[in-house]
Coordinates of C-alpha atoms in Angstrom, one line a residue:
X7 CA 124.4 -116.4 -63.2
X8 CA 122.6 -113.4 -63.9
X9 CA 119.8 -111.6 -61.6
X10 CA 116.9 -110.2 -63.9
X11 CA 113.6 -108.7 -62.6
X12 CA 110.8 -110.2 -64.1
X13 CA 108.4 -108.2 -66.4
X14 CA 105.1 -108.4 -68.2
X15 CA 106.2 -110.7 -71.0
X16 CA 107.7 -113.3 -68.6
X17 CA 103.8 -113.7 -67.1
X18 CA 100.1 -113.8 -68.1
X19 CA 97.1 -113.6 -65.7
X20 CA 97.4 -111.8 -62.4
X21 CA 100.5 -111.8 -60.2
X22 CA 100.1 -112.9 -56.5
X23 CA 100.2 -110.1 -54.1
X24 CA 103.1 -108.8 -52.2
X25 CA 103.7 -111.0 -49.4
X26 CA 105.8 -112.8 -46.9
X27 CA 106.1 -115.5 -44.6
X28 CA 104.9 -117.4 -47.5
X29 CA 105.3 -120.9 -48.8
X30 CA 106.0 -121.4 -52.5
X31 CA 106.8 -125.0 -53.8
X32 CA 106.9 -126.8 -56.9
X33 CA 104.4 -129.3 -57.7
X34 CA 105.5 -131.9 -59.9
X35 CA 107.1 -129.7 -62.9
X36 CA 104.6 -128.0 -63.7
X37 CA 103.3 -125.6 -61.3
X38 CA 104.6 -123.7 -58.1
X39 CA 101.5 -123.0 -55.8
X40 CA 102.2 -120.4 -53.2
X41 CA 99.7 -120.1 -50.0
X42 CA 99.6 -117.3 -47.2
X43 CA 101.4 -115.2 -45.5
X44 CA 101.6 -112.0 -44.3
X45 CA 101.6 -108.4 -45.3
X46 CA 100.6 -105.1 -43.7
X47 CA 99.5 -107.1 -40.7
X48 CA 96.8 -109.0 -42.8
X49 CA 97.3 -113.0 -42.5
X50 CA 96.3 -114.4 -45.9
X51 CA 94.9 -117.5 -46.8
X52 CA 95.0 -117.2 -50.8
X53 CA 96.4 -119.4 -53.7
X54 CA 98.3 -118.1 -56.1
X55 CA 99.7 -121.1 -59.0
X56 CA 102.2 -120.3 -61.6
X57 CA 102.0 -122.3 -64.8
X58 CA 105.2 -123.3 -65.7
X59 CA 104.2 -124.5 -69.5
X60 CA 101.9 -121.8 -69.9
X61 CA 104.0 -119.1 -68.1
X62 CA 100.5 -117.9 -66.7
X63 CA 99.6 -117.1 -62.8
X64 CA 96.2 -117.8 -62.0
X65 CA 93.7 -118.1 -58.7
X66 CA 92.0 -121.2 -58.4
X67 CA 88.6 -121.8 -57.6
X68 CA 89.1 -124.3 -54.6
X69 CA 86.3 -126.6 -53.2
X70 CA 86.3 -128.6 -49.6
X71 CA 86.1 -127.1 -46.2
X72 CA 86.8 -127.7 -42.9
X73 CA 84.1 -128.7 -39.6
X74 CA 82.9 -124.7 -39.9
X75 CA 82.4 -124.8 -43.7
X76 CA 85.3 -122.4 -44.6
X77 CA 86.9 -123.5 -47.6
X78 CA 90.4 -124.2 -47.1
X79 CA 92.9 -122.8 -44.0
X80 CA 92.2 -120.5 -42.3
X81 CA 94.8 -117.5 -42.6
X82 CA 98.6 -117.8 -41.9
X83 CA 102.2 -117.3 -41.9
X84 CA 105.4 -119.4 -41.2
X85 CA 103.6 -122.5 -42.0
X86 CA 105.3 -125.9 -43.8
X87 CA 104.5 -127.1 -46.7
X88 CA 105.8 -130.0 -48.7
X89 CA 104.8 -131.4 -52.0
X90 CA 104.0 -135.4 -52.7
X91 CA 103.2 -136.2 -55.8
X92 CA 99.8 -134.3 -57.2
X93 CA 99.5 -133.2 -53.3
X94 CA 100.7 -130.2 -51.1
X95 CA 100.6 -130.6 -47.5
X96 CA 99.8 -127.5 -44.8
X97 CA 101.0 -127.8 -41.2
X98 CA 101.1 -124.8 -38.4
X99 CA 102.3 -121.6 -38.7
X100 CA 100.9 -118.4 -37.1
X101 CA 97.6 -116.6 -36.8
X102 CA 98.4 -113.4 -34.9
X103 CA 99.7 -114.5 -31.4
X104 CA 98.5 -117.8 -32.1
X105 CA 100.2 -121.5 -33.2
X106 CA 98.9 -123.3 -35.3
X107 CA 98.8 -127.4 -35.0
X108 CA 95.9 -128.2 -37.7
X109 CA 97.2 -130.5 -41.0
X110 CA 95.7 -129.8 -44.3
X111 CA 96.1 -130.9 -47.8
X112 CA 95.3 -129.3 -51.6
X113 CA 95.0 -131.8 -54.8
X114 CA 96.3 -129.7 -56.8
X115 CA 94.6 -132.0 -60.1
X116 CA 90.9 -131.3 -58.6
X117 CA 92.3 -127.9 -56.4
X118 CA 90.1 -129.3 -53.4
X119 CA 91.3 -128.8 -49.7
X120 CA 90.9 -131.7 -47.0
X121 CA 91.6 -131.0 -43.6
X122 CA 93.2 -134.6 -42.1
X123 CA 93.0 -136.3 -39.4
X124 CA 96.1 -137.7 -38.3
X125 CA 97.4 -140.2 -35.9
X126 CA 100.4 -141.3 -33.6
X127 CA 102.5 -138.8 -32.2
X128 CA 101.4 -135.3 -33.4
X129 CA 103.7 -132.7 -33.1
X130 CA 102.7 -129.6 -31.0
X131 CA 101.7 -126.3 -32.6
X132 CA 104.3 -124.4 -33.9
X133 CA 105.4 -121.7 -36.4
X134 CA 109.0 -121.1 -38.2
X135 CA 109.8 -125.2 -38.3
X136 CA 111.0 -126.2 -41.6
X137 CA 110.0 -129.8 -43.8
X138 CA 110.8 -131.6 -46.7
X139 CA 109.4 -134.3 -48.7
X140 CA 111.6 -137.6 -48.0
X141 CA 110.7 -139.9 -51.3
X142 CA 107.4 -139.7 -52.5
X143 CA 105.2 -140.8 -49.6
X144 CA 106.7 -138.9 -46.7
X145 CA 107.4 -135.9 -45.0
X146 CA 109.7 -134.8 -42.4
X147 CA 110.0 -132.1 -39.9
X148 CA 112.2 -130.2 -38.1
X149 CA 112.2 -127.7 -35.0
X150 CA 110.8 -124.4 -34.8
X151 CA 109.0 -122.4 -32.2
X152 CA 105.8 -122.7 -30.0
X153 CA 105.4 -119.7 -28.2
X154 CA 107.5 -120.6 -25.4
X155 CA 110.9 -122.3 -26.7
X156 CA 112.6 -123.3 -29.3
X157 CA 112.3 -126.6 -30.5
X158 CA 114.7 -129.6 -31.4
X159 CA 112.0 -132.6 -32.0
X160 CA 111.8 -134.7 -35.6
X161 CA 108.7 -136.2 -37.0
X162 CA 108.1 -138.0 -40.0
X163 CA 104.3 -138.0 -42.0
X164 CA 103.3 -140.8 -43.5
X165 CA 101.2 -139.0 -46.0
X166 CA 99.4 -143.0 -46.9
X167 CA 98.5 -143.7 -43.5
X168 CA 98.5 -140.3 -42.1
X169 CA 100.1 -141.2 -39.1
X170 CA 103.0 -139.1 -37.1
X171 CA 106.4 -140.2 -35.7
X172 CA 108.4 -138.5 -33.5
X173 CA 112.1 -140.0 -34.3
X174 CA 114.2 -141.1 -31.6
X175 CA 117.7 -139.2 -32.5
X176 CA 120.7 -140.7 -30.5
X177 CA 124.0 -139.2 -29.9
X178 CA 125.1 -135.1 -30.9
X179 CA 121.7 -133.5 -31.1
X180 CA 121.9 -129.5 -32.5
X181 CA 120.6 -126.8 -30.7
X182 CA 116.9 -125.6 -30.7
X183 CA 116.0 -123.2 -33.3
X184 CA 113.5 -121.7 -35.7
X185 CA 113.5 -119.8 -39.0
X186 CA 116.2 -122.2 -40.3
X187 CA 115.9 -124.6 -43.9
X188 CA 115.9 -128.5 -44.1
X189 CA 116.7 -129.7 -47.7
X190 CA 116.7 -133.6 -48.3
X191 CA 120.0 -133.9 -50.5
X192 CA 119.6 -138.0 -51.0
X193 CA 119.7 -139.5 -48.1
X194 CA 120.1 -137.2 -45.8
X195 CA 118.0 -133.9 -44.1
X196 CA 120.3 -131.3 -44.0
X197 CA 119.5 -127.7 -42.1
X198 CA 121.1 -124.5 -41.9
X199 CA 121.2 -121.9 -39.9
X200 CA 118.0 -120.2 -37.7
X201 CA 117.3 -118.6 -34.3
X202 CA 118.3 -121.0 -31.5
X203 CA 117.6 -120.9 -28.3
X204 CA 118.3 -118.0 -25.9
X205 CA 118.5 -115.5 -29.4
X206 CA 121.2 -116.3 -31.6
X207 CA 121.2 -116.2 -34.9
X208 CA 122.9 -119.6 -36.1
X209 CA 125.6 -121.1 -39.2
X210 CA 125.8 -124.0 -38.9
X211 CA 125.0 -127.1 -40.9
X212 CA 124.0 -130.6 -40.1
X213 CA 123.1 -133.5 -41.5
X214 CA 120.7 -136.1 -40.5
X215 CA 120.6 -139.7 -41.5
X216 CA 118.2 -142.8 -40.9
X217 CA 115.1 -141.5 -42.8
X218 CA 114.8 -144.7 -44.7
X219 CA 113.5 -147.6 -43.0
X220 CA 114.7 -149.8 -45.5
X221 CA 118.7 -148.7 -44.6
X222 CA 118.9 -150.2 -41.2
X223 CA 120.9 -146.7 -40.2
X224 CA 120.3 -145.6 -36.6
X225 CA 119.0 -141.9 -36.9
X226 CA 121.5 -139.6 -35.9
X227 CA 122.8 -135.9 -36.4
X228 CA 126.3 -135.4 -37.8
X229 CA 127.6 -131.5 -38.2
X230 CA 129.4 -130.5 -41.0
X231 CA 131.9 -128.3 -41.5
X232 CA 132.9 -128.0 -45.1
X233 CA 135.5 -126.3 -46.6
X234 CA 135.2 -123.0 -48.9
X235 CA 133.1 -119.7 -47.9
X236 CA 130.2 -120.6 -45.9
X237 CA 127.3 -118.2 -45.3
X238 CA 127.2 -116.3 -42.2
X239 CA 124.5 -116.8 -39.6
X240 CA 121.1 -115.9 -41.0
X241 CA 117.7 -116.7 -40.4
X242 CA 114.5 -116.5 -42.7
X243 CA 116.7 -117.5 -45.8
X244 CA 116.2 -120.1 -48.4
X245 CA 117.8 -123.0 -49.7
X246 CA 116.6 -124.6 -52.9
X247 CA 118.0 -127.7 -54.5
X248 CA 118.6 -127.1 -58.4
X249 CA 120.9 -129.8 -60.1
X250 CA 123.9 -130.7 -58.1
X251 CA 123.6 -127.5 -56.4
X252 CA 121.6 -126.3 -53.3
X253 CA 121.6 -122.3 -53.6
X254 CA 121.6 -120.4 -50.1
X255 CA 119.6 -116.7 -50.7
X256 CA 119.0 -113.9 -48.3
X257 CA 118.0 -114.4 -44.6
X258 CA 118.4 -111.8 -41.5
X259 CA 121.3 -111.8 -39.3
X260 CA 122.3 -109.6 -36.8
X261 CA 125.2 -108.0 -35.2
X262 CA 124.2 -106.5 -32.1
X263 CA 122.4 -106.6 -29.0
X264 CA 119.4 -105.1 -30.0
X265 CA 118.2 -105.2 -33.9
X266 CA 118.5 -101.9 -34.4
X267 CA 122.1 -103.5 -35.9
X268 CA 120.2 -106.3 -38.1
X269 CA 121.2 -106.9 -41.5
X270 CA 119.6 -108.5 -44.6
X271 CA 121.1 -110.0 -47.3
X272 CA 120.8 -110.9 -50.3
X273 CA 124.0 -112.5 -51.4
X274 CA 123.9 -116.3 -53.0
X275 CA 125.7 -119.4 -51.8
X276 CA 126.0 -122.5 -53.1
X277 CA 126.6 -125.7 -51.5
X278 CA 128.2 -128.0 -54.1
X279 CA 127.4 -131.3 -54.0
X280 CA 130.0 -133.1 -56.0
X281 CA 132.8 -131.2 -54.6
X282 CA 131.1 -130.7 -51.3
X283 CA 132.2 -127.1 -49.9
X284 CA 130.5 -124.0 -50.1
X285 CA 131.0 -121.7 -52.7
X286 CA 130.4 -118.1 -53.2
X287 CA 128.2 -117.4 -56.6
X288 CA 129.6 -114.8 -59.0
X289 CA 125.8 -113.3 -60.2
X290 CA 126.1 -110.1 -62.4
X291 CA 123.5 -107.4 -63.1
X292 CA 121.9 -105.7 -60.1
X293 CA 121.0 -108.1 -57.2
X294 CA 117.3 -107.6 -55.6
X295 CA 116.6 -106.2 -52.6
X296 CA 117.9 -107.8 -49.2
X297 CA 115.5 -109.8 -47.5
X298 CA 114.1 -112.6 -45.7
X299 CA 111.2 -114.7 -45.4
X300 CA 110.8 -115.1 -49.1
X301 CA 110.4 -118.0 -51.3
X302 CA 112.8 -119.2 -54.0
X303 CA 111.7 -122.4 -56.5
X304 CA 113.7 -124.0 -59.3
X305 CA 111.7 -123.3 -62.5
X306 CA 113.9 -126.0 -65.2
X307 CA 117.4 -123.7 -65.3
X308 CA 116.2 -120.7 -63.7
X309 CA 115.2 -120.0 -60.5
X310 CA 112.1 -117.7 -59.4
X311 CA 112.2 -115.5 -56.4
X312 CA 109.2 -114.1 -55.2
X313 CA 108.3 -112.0 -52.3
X314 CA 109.5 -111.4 -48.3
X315 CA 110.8 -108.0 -46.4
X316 CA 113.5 -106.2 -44.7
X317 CA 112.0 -104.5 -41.6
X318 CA 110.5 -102.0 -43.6
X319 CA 109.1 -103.2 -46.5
X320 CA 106.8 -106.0 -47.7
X321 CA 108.1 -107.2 -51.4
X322 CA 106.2 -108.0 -54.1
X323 CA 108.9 -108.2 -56.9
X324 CA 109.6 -111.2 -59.2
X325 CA 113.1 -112.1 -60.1
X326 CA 114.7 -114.5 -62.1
X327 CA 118.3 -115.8 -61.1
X328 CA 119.4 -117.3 -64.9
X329 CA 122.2 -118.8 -66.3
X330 CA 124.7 -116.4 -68.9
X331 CA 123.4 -118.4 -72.0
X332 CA 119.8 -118.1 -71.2
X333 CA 117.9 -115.7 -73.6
X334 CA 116.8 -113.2 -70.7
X335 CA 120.1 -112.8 -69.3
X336 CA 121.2 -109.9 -71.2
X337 CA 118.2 -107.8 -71.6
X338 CA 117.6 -104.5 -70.0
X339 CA 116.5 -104.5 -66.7
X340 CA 112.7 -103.3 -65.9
X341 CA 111.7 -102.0 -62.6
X342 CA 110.5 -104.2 -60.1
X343 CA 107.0 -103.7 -58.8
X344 CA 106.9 -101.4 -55.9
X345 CA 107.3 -103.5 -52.4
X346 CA 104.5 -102.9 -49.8
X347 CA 105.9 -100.6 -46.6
X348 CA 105.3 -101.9 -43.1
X349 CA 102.4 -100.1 -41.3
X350 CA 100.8 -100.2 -38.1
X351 CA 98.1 -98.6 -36.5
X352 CA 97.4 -97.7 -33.2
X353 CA 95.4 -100.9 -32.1
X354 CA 96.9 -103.2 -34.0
X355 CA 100.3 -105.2 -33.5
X356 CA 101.8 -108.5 -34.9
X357 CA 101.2 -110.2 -31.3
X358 CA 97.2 -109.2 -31.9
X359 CA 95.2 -112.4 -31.8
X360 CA 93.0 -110.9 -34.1
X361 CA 95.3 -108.4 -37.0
X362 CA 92.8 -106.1 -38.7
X363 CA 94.7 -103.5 -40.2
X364 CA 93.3 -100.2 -38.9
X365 CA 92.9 -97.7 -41.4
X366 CA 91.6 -94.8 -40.1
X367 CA 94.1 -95.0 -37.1
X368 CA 98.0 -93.5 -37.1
X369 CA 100.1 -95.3 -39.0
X370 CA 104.0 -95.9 -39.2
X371 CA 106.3 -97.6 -40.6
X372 CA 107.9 -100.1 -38.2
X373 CA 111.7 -101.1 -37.9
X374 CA 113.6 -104.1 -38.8
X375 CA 113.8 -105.0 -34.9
X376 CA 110.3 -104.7 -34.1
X377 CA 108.8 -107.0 -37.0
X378 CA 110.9 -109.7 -36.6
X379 CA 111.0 -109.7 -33.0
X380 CA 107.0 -110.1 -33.0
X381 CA 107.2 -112.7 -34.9
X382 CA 109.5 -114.7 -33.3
X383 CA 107.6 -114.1 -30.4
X384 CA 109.5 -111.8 -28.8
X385 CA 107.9 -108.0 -28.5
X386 CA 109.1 -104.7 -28.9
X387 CA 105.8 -102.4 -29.0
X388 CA 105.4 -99.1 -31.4
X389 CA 103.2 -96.1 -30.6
X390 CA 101.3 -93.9 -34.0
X391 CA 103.7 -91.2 -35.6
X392 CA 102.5 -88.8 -33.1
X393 CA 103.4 -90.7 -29.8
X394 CA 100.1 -91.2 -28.9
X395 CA 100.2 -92.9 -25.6
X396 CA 97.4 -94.6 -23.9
X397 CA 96.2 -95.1 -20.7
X398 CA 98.1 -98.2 -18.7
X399 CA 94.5 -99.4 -18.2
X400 CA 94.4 -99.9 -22.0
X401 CA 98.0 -100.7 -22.9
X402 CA 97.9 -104.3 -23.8
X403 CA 101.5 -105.4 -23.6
X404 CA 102.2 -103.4 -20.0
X405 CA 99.0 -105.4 -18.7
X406 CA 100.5 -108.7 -20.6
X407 CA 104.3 -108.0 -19.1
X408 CA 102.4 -107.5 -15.6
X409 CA 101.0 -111.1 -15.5
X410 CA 103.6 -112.4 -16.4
X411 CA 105.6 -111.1 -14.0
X412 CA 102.7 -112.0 -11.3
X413 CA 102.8 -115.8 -12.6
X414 CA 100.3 -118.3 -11.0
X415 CA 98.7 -115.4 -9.0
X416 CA 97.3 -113.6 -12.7
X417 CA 94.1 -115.1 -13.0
X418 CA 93.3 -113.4 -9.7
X419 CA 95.3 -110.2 -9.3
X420 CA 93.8 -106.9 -9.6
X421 CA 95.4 -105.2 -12.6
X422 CA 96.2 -101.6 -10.8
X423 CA 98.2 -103.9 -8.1
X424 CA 100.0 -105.6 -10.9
X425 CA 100.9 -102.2 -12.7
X426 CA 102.5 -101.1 -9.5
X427 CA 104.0 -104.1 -8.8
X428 CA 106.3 -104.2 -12.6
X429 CA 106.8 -100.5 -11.8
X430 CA 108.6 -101.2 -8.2
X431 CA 110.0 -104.2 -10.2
X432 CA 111.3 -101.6 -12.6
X433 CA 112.7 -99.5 -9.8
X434 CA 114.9 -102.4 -8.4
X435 CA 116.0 -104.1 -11.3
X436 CA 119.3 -103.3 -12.6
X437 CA 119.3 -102.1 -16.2
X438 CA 121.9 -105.4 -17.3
X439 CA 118.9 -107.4 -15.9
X440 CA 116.4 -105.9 -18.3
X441 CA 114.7 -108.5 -20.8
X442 CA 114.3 -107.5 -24.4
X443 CA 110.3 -107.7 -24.2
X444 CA 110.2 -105.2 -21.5
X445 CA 111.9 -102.1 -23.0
X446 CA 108.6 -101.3 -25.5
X447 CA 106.6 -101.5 -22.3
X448 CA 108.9 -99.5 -20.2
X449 CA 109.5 -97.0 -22.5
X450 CA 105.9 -96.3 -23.5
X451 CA 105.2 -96.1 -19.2
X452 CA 108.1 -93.6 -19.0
X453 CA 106.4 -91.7 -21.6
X454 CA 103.1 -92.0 -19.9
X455 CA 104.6 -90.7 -16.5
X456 CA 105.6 -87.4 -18.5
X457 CA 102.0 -86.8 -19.6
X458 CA 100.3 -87.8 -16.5
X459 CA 102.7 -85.6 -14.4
X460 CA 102.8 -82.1 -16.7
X461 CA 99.6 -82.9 -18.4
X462 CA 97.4 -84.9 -16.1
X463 CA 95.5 -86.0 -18.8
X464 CA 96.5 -88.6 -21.8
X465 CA 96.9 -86.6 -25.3
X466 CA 99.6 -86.3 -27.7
X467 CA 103.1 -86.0 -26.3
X468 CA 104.3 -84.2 -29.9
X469 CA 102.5 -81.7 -28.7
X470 CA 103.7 -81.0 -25.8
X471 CA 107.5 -81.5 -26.6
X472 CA 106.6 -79.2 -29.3
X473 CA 105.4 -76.4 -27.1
X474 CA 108.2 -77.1 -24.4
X475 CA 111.8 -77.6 -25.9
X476 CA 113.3 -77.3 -23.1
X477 CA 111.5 -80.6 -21.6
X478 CA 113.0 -82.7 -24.8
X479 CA 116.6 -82.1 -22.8
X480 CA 115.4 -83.4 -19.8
X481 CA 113.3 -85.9 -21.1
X482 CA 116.3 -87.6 -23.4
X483 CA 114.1 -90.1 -24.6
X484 CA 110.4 -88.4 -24.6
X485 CA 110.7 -88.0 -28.4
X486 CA 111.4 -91.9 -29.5
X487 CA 108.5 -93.8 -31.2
X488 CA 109.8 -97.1 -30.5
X489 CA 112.3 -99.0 -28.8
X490 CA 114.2 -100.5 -31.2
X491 CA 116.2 -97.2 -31.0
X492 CA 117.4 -97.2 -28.1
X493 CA 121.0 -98.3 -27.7
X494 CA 122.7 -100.6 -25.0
X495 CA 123.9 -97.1 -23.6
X496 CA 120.7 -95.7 -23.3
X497 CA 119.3 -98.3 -21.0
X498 CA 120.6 -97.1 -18.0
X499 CA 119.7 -93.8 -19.1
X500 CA 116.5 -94.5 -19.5
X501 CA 116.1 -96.4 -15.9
X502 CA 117.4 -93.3 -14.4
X503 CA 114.8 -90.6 -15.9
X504 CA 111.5 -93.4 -15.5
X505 CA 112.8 -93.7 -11.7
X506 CA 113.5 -89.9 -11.3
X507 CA 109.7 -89.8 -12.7
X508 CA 108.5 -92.2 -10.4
X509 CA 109.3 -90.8 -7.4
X510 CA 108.0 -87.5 -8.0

């Protein structure tokens, strides 16, 4: 197979915009309809159809709205979608810090958007669960995450009846997760990988059965463990069913404590049917960027990759993964559209229930840790290019991490309290006990102590370390912008200077 980036004379009409988060599926054979996302903290809502006959992208004008007249969903990311005949199907995903549970549908003959009403038992809102179409009247879905765990549960959609089922699994069932694939290969739902419960990134494969009513099989998980060269754990990949192959692309993995030690890919596996063992693909030509969160569609013999980032970088590129014989393999190789850095300003951050993207404050770009932490709910904050630090009044996520930390008491406790409260909480608790979530906060307080104590006002702390390089040796860790560069070693570090801080 051979990796080509797609140029001008592959396409007519106007290529979607960089994106990711994304869902692109095929529709029949003759179009692949991609809807929302995310990029430079915007949460889209457009549609963007490639016409597979006509090799022409194109917007289309959509009718039908929902209760408040919009037209269409509203904006987001790390939805489902599924495909059943003429119709694509729109459960959940994300809206800044908030799950989505609402169930929509596009005809894609008349391009008009219903939101349904289902029935039964309907699953809880949820982004980074994964579906597939079982036949051509149902859907089924798998796990993912609702803001406060990880989820194992199964339901099927009758897309007739519009009626939910949560299935009753017996025996083996895997472990919680989110960000992984489910592929229907026959008979059978089979999901890789994802982020399971407590953190880890995940490999392993397993196979459900008892979809069918008409098979009389008990549902029930089996993992697999086939021979060959199987992926290593990822996250945020894809896996696309072309022939008697599944192909396995990108995904994030990691190979540290904190994700300053993430790692893309961008490498291709294929799970071979017939022979049934992984396989390593031989692809020649320059590979595209590593990434996750993308989207990947069979298009006849070729497949069409489209979108996702890497921590730093929001893609836009279009790539073709060919066979040898096909007539594009050989030709010289384009440049890919530029991809779309990362930014954040000031105000904004991927846990905002409302991301407007800020342009007239500070921007930066932000690291591999920090976006995909936020959006699998877990947060590591990031302060402008100048480490601008705010008052604690203002700080969001040290107000957020206070009431949590004062549980059932927060609707009542006065905020100052609470601030002192996480600070003593800081001073007692040993650095091994530190959560993840906590070190933006902390860091950003330590860095607010150093202002408030040499400068006793808030302003830039550039400046100051600037004017005073002697205060950057005492002050290790004055000059970070965000936490996702601090190493395990530094933790304790860290605790030691905020306490020194706090007792003076």
């Amino acid at each position: 197979m051979n990796w080509v980036p797609a140029d001008s004379s592959d396409f007519g009409g106007t290529l979607p915009r960089p994106r990711s988060g994304h869902t692109a599926i095929n529709v029949g054979k003759s179009k692949v309809v991609v809807f929302g996302g995310l990029v430079d903290k915007r949460f889209l809502s457009d549609i963007a159809v490639y016409d597979v006959e006509n090799k022409l992208w194109f917007t289309p004008e959509c009718t039908g709205s929902d209760s408040d007249g919009q037209v269409g969903p509203s904006p987001r990311a790390f939805h489902v979608a599924a495909a059943i005949d003429c119709h694509m199907f729109i459960f959940g995903g994300r809206y800044g810090n908030r799950r989505l549970g609402d169930f929509w549908m596009l005809d894609t003959d008349i391009w008009q958007w219903s939101e349904l009403t289902s029935y039964g038992d309907l699953p809880s809102p949820r982004d980074f669960a994964a579906a597939s179409a079982i036949g051509n009247q149902k859907i089924v879905m798998y796990g993912g995450w609702d803001g406060k765990k990880w989820l194992s549960d199964v339901y099927v959609l009758d897309t007739i009846s519009l009626e939910w089922t949560e299935l009753v699994v017996s025996g083996t069932l895997p472990p919680p997760r989110c960000g992984h694939t489910a592929t229907m290969v026959e008979k059978r739902l089979l999901v890789f990988g994802g982020r399971g419960g407590g953190g880890p990134i995940m490999g392993d494969l397993w196979a459900l059965k008892g979809l069918f009513e008409g098979d009389n099989e008990t549902p029930g998980w089996t993992q697999l463990k086939l021979p060959g060269q199987p992926p290593s754990p990822r996250c945020g990949h894809t896996m696309t069913s072309g022939g008697v192959h599944l192909l396995l692309f990108g995904g994030h993995g990691t190979g540290g404590w904190l994700s300053r030690y993430d790692v893309y890919h961008n490498d291709c596996i294929v799970l071979d049917r017939v022979s049934v063992q992984w396989k390593r693909l031989a692809t020649t030509n320059t590979s595209p960027p590593a990434r996750a969160y993308h989207s990947m569609t069979c298009v006849g013999s070729r497949y069409l990759l489209f979108g996702g980032f890497d921590g730093k970088a929001t893609f836009g590129d279009i790539w073709w993964l060919v066979p040898e014989d096909d007539p594009i393999a050989k030709r010289s190789p384009s440049l890919p559209p530029p991809s779309i850095p990362l930014h954040e300003s000031e105000a904004a951050s991927m846990e905002s229930s409302s991301p407007q993207h800020d342009t007239k404050g500070r921007e930066k770009e932000e690291s591999a840790a920090s976006v995909l932490q936020k959006r699998l709910g877990i947060s590591i904050s990031a302060t402008g290019s100048e480490l601008m630090v705010v008052h604690e009044s203002r700080d969001e996520e040290l107000i957020e991490l206070c009431l949590k930390l004062a549980g059932d008491r927060a609707s009542n406790v006065d905020k100052v309290a609470c601030i002192q409260a996480l600070r003593e909480h800081w001073q007692q608790t040993p650095s091994s006990s530190l959560q993840l979530k906590e070190l933006g906060p902390l860091l950003w307080d330590y860095q607010r102590l150093i202002i408030q104590q040499h400068l006793k006002n808030i302003e830039s702390l550039s400046l100051y370390l600037e004017s005073n390089p002697s205060k950057q040796q005492i002050y290790q860790f004055a000059h970070i912008k965000d936490a996702s560069q601090l190493s395990m070693d530094d933790i304790p570090k860290l605790l030691n200077e905020y306490r020194h801080l706090l007792s003076n």
